[in-house]
Coordinates of N, CA and C in Angstrom, one line a residue:
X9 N -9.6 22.2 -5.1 CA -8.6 22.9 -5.8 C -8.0 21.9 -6.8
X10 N -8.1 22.0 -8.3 CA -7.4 21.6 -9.0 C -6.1 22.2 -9.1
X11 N -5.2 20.9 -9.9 CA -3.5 21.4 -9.7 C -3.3 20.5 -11.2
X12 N -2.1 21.5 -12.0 CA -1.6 21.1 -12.7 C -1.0 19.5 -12.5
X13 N -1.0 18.4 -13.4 CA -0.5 17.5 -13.3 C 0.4 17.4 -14.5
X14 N 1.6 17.0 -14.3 CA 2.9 17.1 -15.6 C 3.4 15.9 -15.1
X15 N 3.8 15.4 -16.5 CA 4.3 14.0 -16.9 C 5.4 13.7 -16.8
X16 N 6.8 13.3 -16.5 CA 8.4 13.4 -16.5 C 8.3 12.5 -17.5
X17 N 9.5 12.9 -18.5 CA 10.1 12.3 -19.3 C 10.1 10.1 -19.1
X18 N 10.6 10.2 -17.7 CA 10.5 8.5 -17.3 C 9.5 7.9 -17.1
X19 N 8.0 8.8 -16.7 CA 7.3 8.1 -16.6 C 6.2 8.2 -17.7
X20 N 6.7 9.2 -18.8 CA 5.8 8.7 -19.9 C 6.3 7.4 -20.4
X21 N 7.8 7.7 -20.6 CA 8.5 6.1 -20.7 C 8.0 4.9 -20.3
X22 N 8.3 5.1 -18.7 CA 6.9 3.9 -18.0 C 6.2 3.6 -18.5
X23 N 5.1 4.3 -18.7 CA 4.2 4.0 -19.0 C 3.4 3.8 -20.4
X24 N 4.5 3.8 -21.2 CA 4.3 3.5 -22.7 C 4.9 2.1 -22.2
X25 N 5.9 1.5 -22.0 CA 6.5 0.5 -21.6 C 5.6 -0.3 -21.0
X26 N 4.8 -0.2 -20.2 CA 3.6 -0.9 -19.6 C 2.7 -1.7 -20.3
X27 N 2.7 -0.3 -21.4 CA 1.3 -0.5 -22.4 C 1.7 -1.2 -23.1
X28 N 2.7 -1.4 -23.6 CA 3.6 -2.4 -24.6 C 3.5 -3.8 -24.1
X29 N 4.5 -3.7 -23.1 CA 4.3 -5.4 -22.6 C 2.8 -5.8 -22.2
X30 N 2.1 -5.1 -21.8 CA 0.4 -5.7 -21.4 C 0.2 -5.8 -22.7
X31 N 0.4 -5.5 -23.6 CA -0.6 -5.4 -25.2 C 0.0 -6.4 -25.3
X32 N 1.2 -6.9 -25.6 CA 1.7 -8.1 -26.0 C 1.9 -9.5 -25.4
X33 N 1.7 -9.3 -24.0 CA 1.4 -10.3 -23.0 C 0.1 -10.5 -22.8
X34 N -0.6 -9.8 -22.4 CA -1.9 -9.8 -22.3 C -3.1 -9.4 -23.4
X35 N -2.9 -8.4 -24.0 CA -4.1 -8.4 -25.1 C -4.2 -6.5 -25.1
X36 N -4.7 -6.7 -25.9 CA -5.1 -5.0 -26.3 C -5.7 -4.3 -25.1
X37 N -6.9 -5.3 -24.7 CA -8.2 -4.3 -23.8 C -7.1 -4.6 -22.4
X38 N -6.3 -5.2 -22.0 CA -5.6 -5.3 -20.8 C -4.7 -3.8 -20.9
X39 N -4.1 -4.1 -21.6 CA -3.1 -2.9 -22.3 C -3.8 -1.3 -21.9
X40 N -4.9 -1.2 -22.5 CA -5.6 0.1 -22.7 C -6.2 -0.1 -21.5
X41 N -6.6 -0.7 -20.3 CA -7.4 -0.7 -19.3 C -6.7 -0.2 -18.6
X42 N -5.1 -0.6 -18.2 CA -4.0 -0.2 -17.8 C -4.1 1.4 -18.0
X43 N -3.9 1.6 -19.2 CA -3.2 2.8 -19.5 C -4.4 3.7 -19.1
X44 N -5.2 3.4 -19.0 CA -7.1 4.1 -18.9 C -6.9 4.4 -17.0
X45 N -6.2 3.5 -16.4 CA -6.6 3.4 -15.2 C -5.5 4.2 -14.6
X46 N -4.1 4.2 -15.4 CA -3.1 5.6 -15.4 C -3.3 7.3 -15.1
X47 N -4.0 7.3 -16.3 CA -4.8 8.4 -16.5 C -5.4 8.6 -15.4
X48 N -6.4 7.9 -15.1 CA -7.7 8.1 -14.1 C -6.8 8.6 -12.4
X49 N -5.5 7.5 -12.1 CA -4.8 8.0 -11.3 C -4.3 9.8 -11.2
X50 N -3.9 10.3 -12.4 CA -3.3 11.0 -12.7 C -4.6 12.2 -12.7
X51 N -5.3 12.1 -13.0 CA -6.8 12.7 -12.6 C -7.3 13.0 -10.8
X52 N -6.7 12.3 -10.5 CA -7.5 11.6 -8.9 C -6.1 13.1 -8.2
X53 N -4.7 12.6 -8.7 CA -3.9 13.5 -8.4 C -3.8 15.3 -8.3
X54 N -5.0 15.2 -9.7 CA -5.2 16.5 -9.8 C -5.6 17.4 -9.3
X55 N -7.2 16.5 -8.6 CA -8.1 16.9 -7.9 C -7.5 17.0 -6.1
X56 N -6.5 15.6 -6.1 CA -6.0 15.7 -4.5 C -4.4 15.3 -4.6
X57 N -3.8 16.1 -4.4 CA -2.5 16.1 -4.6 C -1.6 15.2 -3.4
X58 N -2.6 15.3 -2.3 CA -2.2 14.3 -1.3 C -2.7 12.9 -1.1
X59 N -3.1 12.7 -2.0 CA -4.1 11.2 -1.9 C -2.6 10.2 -2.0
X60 N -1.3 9.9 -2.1 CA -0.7 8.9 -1.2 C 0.2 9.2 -0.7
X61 N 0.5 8.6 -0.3 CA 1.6 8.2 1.0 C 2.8 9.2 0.9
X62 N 3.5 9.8 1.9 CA 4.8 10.3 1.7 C 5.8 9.1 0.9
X63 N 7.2 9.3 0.4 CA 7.6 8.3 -0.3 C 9.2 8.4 0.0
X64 N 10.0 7.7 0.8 CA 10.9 8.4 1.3 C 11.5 9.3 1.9
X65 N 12.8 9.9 2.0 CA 12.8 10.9 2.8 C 12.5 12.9 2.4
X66 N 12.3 12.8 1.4 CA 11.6 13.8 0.7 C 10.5 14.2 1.4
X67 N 10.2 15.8 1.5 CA 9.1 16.1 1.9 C 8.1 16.2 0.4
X68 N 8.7 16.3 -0.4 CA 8.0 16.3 -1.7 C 7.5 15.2 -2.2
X69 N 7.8 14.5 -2.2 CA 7.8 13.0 -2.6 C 6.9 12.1 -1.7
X70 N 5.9 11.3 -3.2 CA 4.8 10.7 -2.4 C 4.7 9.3 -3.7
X71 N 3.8 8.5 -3.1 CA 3.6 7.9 -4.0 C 2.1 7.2 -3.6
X72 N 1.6 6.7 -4.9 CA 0.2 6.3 -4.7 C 0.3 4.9 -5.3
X73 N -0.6 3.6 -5.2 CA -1.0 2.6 -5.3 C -1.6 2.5 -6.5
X74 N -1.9 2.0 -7.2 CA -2.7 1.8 -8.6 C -3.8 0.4 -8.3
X75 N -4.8 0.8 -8.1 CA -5.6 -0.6 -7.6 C -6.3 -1.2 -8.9
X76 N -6.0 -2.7 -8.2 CA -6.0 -3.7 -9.1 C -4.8 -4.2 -10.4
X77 N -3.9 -2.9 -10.2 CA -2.6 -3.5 -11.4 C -1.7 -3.4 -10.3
X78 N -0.7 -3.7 -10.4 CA 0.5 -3.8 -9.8 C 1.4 -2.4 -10.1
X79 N 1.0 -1.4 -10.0 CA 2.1 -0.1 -10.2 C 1.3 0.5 -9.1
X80 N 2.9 1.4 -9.1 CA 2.5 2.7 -8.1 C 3.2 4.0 -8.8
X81 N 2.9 4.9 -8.8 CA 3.2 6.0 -8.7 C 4.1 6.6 -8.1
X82 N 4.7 7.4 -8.8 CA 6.1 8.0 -8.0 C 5.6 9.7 -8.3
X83 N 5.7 10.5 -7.3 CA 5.3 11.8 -7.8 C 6.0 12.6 -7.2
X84 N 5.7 14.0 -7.5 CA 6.3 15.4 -6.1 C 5.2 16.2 -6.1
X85 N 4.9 16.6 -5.2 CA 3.8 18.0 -5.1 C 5.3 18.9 -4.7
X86 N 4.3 20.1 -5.8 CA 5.5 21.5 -6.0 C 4.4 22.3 -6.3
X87 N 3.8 23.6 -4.9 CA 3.3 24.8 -5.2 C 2.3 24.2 -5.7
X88 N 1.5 24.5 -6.8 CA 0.2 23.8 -7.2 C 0.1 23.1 -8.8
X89 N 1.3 22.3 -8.5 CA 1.3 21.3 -9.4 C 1.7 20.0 -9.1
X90 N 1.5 18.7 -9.7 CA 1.8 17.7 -9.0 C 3.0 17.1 -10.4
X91 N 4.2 16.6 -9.8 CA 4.7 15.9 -11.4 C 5.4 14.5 -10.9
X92 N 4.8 14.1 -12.0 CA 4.3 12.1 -11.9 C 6.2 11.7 -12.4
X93 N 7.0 11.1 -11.5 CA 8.5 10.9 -11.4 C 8.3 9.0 -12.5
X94 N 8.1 8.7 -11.9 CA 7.5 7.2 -12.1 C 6.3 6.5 -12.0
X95 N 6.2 5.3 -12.5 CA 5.2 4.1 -12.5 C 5.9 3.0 -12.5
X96 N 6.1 2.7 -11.4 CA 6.8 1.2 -11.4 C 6.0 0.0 -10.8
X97 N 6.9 -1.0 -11.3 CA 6.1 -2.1 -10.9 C 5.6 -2.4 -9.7
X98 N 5.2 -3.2 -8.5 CA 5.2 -3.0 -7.6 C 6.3 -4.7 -7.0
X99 N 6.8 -5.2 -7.5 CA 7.9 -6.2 -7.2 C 9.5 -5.7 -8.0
X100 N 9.6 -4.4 -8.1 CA 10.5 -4.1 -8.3 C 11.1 -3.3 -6.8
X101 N 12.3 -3.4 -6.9 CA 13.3 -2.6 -5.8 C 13.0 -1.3 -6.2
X102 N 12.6 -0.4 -5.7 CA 12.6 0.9 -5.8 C 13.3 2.0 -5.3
X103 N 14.3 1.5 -4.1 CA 15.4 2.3 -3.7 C 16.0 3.1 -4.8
X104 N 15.9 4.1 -4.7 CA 16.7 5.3 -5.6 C 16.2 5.4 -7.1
X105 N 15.1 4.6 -6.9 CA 14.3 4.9 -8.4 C 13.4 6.0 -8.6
X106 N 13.2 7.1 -6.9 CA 12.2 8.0 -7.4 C 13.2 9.3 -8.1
X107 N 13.8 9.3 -8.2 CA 14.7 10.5 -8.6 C 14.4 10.6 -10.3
X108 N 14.0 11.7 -10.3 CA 13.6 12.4 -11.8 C 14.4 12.1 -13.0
X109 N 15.7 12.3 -12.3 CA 16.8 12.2 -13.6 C 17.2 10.9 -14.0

């Protein structure tokens, strides 16, 4: 079963912000590999809306790993859609950062 996957306002943010500092720290093809490998998560989401971990005390709320970059995913599964809250680093404190608003 596919499921709608929707973007939140923060974590397109994220993840433009990602692409920015990798482009400028690291190089273009780092940048777009990143952002390629985003996507691909966001895909994987689509197809299995449970692929990570509960996140929290939310029954909604999950988050997934991003292998080989340092982010994770912040998300909610809602009815048959999945919507992506964040992409944070993974050495950042994340207490109270999955919240939408």
């Amino acid at each position: 079963m596919t499921v709608c996957v929707e973007w939140e306002k923060r974590a397109q943010s994220d993840r433009e912000n990602i692409f920015l500092y990798l482009n400028r720290e690291a190089g273009a093809l780092v940048a777009i590999a990143a952002d390629e490998r985003l996507a691909g998560m966001a895909g994987i989401l689509a197809e299995n809306p449970l692929a990570g971990v509960k996140a929290g005390r939310s029954e909604t709320q999950r988050k997934l790993v991003v292998p080989h970059f340092p982010f994770i995913i912040v998300y909610a599964t809602e009815n048959a859609r999945v919507r992506i809250l964040r992409v944070l680093h993974t050495s950042r404190k994340v207490a109270g950062q999955y919240s939408p608003s």
